[in-house]
Coordinates of N, CA and C in Angstrom, one line a residue:
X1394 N -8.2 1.3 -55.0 CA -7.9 2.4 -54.0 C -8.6 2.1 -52.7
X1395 N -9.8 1.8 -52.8 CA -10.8 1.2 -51.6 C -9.5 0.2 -51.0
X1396 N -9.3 -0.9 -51.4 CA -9.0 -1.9 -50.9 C -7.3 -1.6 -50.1
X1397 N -7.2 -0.6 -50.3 CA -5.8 0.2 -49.8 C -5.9 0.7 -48.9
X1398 N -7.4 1.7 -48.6 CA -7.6 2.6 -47.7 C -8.2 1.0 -46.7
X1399 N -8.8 0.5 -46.9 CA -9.7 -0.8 -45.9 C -8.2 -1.6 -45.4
X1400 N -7.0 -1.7 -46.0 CA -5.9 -2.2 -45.3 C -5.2 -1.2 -44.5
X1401 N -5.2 -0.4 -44.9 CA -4.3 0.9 -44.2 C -5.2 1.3 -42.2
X1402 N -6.7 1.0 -42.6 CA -7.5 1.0 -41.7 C -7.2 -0.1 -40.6
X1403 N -7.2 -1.1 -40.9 CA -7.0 -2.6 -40.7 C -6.0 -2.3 -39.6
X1404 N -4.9 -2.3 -40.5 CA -3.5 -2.0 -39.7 C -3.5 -0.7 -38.6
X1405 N -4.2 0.1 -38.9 CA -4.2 1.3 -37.9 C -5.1 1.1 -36.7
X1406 N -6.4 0.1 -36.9 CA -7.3 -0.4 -35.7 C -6.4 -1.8 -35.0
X1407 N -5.3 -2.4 -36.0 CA -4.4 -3.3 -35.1 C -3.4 -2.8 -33.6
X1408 N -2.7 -1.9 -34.6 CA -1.8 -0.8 -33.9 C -2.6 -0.2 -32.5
X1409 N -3.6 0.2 -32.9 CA -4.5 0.8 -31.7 C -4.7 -0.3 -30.7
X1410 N -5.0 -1.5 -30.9 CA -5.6 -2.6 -30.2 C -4.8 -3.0 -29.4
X1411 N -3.3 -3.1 -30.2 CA -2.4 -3.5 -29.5 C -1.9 -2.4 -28.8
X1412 N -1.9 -1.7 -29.1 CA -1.4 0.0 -27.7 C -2.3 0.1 -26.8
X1413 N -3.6 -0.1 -26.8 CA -4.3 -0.1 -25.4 C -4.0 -1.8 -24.8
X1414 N -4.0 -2.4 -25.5 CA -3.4 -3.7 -24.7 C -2.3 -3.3 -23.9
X1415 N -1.2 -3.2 -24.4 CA 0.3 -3.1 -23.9 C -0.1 -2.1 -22.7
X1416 N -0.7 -1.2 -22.6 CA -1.0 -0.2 -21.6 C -1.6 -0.6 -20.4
X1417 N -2.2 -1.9 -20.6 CA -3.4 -2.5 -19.8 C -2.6 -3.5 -19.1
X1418 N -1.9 -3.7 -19.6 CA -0.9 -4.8 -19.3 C 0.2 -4.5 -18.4
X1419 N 0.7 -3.5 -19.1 CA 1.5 -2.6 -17.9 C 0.6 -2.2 -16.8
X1420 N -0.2 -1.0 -16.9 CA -0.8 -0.8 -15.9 C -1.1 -2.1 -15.0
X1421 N -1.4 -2.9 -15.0 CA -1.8 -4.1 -14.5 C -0.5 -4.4 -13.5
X1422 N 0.4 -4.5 -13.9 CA 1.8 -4.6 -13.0 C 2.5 -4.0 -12.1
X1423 N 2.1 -2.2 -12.3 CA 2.3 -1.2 -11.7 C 1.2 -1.3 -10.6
X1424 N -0.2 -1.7 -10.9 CA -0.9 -1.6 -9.4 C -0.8 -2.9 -8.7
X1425 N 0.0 -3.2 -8.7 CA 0.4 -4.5 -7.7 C -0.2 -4.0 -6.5
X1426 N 0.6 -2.8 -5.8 CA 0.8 -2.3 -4.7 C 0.0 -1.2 -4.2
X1427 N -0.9 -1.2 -4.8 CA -2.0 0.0 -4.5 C -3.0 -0.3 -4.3
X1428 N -3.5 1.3 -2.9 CA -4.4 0.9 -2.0 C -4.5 1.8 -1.0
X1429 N -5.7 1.6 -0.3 CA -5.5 2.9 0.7 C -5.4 3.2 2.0
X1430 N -3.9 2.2 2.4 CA -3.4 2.5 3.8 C -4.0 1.1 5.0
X1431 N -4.3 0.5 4.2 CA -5.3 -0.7 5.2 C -4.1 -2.0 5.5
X1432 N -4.2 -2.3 6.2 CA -3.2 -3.3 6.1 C -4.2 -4.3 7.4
X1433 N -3.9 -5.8 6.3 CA -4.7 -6.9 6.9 C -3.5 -7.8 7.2
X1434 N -4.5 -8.1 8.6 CA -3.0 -9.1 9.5 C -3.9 -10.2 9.1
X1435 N -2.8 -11.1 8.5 CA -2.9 -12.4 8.0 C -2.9 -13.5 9.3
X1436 N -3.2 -14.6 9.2 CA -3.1 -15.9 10.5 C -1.4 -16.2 9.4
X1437 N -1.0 -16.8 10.3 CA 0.5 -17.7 9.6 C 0.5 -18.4 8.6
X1438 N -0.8 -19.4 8.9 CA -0.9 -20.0 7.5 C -1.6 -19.6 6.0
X1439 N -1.8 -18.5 6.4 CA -2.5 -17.7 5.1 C -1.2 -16.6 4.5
X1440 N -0.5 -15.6 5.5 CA 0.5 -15.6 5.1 C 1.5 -16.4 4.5
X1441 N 1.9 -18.0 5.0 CA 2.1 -18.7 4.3 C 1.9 -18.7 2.9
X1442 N 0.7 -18.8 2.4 CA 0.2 -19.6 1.3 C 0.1 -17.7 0.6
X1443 N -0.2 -17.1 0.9 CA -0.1 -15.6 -0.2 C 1.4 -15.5 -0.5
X1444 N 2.3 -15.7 0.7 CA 3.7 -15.9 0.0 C 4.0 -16.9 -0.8
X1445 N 3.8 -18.0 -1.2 CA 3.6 -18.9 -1.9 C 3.3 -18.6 -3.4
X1446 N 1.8 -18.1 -3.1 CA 0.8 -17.6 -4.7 C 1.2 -16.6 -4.4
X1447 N 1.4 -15.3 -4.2 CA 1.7 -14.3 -4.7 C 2.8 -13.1 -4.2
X1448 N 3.0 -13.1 -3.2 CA 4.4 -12.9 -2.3 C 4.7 -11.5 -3.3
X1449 N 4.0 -10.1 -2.8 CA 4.1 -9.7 -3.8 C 3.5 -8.3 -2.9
X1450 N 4.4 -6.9 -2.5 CA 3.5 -5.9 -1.8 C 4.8 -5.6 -0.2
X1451 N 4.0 -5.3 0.5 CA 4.4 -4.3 1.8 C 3.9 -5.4 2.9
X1452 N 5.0 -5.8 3.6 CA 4.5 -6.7 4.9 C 5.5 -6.2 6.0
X1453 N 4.3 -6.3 7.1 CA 5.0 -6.0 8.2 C 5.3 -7.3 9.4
X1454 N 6.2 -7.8 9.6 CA 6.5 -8.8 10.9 C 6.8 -8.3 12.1
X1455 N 6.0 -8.5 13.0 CA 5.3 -7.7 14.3 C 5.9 -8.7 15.4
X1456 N 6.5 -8.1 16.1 CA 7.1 -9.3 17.3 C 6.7 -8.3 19.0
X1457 N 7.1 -7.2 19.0 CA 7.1 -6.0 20.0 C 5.7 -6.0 20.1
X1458 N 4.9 -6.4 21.6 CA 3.7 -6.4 22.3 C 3.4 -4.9 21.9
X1459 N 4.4 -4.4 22.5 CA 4.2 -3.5 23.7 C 4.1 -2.0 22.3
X1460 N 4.9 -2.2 21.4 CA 4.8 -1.2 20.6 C 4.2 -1.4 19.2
X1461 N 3.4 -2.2 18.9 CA 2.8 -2.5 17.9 C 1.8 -1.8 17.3
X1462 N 1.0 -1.3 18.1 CA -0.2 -0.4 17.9 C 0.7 1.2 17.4
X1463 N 2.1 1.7 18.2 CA 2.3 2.4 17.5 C 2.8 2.3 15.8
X1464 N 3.5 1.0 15.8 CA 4.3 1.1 14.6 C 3.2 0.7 13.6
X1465 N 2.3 0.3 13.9 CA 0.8 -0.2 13.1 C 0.4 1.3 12.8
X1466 N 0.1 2.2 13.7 CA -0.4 3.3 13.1 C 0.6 4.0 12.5
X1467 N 1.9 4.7 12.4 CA 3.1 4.8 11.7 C 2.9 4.0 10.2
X1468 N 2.9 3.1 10.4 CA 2.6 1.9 9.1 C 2.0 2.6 8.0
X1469 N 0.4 2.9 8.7 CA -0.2 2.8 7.9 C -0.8 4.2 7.3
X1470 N -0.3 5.3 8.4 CA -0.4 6.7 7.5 C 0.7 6.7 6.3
X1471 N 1.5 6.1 6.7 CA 2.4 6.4 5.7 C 1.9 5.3 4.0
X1472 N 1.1 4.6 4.8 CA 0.8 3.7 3.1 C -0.1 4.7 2.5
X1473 N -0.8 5.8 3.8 CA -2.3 6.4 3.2 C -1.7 7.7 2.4
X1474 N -0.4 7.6 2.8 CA 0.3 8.9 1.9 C 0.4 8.4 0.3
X1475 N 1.2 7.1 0.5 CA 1.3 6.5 -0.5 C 0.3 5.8 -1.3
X1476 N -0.3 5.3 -1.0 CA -2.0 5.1 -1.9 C -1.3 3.3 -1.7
X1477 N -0.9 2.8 -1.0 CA -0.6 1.4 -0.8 C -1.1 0.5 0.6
X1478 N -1.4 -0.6 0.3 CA -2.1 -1.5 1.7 C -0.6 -2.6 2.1
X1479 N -0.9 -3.2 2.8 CA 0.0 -4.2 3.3 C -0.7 -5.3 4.2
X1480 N 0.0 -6.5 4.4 CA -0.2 -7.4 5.1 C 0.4 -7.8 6.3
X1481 N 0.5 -7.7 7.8 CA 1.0 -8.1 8.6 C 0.9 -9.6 9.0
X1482 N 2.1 -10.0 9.4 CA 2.3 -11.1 10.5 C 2.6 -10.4 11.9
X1483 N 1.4 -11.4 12.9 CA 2.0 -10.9 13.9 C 2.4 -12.1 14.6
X1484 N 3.6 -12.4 15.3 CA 3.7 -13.6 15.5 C 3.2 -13.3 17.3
X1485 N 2.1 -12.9 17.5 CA 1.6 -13.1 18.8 C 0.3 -13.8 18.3
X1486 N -0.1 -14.2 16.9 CA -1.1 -14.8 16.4 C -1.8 -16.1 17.4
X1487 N -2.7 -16.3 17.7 CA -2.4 -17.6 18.7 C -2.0 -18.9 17.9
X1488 N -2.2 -18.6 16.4 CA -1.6 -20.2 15.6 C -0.2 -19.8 15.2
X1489 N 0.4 -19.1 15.7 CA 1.7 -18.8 15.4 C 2.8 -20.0 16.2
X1490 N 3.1 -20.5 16.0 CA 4.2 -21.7 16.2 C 5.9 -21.7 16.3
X1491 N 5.6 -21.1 17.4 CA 6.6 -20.6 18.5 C 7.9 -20.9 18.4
X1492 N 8.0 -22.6 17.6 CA 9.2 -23.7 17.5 C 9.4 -23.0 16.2
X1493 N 8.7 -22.3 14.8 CA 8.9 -21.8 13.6 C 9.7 -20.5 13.8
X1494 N 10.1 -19.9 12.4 CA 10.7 -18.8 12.6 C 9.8 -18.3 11.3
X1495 N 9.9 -16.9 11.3 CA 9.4 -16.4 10.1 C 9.3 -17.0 8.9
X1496 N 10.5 -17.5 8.7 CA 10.7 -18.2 7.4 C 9.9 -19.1 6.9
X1497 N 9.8 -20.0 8.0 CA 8.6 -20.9 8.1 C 7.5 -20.4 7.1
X1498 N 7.2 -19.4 7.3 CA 6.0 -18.7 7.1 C 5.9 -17.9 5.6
X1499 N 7.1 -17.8 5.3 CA 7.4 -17.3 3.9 C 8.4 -16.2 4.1
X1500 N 8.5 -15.3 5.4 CA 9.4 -14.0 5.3 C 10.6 -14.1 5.9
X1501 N 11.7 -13.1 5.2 CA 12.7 -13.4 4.9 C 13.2 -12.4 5.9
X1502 N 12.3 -11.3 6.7 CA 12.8 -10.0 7.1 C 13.2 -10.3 8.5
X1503 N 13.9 -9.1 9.3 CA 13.5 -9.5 11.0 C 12.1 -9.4 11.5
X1504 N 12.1 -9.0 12.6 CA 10.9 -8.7 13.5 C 10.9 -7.3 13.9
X1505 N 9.8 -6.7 13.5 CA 9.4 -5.5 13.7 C 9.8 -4.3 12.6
X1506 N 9.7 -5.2 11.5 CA 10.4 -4.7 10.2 C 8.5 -3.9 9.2
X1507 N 8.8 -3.5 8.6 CA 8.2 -3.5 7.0 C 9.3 -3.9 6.0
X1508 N 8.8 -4.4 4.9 CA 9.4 -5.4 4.3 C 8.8 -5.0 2.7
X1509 N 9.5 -5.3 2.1 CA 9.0 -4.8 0.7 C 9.3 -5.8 -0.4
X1510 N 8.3 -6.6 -0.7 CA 8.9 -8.2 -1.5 C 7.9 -8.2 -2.7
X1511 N 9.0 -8.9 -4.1 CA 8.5 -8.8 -4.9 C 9.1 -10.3 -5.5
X1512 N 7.0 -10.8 -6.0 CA 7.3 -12.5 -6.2 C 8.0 -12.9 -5.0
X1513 N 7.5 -13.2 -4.1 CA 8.1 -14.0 -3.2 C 9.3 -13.6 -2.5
X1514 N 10.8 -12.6 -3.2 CA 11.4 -12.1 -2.3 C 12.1 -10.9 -1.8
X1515 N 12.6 -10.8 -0.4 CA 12.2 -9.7 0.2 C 13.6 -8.8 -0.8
X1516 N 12.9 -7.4 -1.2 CA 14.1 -6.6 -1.8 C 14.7 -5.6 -0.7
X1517 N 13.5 -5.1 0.3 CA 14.2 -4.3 1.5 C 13.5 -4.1 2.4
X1518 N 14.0 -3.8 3.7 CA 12.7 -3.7 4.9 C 13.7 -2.1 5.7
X1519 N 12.9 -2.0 6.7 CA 13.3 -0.8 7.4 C 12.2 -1.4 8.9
X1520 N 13.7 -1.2 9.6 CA 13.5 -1.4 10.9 C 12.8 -0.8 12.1
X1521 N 11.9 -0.5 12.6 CA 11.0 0.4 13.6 C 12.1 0.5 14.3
X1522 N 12.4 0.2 14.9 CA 13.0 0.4 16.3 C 14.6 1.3 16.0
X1523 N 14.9 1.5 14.9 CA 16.3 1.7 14.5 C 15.5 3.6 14.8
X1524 N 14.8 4.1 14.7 CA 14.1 5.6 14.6 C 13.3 6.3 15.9
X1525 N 13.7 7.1 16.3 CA 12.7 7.8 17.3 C 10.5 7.9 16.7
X1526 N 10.0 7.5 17.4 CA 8.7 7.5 17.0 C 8.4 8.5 16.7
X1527 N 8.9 10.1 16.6 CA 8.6 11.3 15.7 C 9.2 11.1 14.7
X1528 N 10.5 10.1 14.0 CA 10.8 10.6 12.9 C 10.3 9.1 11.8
X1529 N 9.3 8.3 13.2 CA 9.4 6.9 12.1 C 8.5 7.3 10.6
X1530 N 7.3 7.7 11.2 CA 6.6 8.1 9.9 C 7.1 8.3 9.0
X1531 N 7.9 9.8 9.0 CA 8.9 10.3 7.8 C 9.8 9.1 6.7
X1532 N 10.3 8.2 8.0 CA 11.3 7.0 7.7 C 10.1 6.1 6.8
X1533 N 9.5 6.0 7.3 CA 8.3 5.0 6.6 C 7.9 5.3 5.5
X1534 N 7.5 6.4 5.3 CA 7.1 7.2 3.9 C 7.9 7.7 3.0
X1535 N 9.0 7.7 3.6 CA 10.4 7.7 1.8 C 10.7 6.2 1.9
X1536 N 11.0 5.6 2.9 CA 10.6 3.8 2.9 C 9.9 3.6 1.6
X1537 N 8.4 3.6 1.4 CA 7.4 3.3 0.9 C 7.2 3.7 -0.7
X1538 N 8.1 4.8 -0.4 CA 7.9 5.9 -1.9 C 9.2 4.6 -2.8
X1539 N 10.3 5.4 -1.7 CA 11.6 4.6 -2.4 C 11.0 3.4 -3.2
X1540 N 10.7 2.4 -2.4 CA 10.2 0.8 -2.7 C 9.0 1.4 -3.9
X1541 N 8.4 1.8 -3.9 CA 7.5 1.9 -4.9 C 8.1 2.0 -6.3
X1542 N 9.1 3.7 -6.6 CA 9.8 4.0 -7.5 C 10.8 2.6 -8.0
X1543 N 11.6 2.1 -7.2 CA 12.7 0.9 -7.6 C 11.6 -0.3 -7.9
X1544 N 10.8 -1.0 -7.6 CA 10.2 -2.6 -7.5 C 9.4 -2.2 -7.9
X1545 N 8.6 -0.9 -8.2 CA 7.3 -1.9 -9.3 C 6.6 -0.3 -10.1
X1546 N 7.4 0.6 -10.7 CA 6.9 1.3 -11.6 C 8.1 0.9 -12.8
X1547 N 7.5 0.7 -14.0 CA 8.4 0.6 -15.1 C 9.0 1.9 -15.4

């Protein structure tokens, strides 16, 4: 009878082991994208190479001088809503290579986009300039929710 109850145990601390694994595992996949609103502008060739290794999150491709600082702050309340960070290219970078095009560089989006890519490619972006600057936030933050819900919660 011992040796019944020590297998029954056995099996019940496997089961357990393997359900906090599988949980850990998931959860692991789901925070791909979380974070709190920071978004780090990459040089081209690091962009590069994170698309490469892990191409994977919220990128924004920055071309507009003149309006960047807005859509950068837009950008990034709305990731602070969302609990998500992102990466920018800005192709005013001074190693940015003028003769290249985005793609070059790993991104598939236009310019002056947020971009939402998983493994390397792009699933959807949303355009700045398509929105009046009072409604971009809003646009950015069901943007951000949307992409979150579809690409990376199970």
């Amino acid at each position: 009878m011992n040796r019944k109850y020590g297998l029954i145990s056995l099996i019940a601390g496997l089961v357990l082991v393997l359900g906090v694994g599988v949980v850990f595992v998931f959860s692991q996949g789901a925070s791909e994208v979380k974070g709190n609103g920071d978004i780090e502008e990459l040089s081209p060739q690091a962009m590069k190479k994170f698309m490469k290794e892990e191409g994977t999150g919220f990128i924004i491709y920055s071309l507009d001088k003149d309006n960047r600082d807005t859509y950068l702050y837009s950008v990034k309340k709305a990731m602070e809503n969302n609990n998500v960070e992102g990466k920018e290219l800005n192709s005013l970078h001074p190693s940015f290579d003028v003769s290249k095009n985005q793609m070059y560089y790993g991104l598939e989006q236009n310019a002056d986009t947020l971009a939402v890519y998983k493994d390397g490619e792009m699933k959807n972006q949303i355009d700045f300039e398509e929105y009046e600057s009072s409604e971009l936030e809003a646009e950015l933050d069901h943007f951000i929710q949307m992409s979150k819900e579809t690409y990376f919660e199970n």
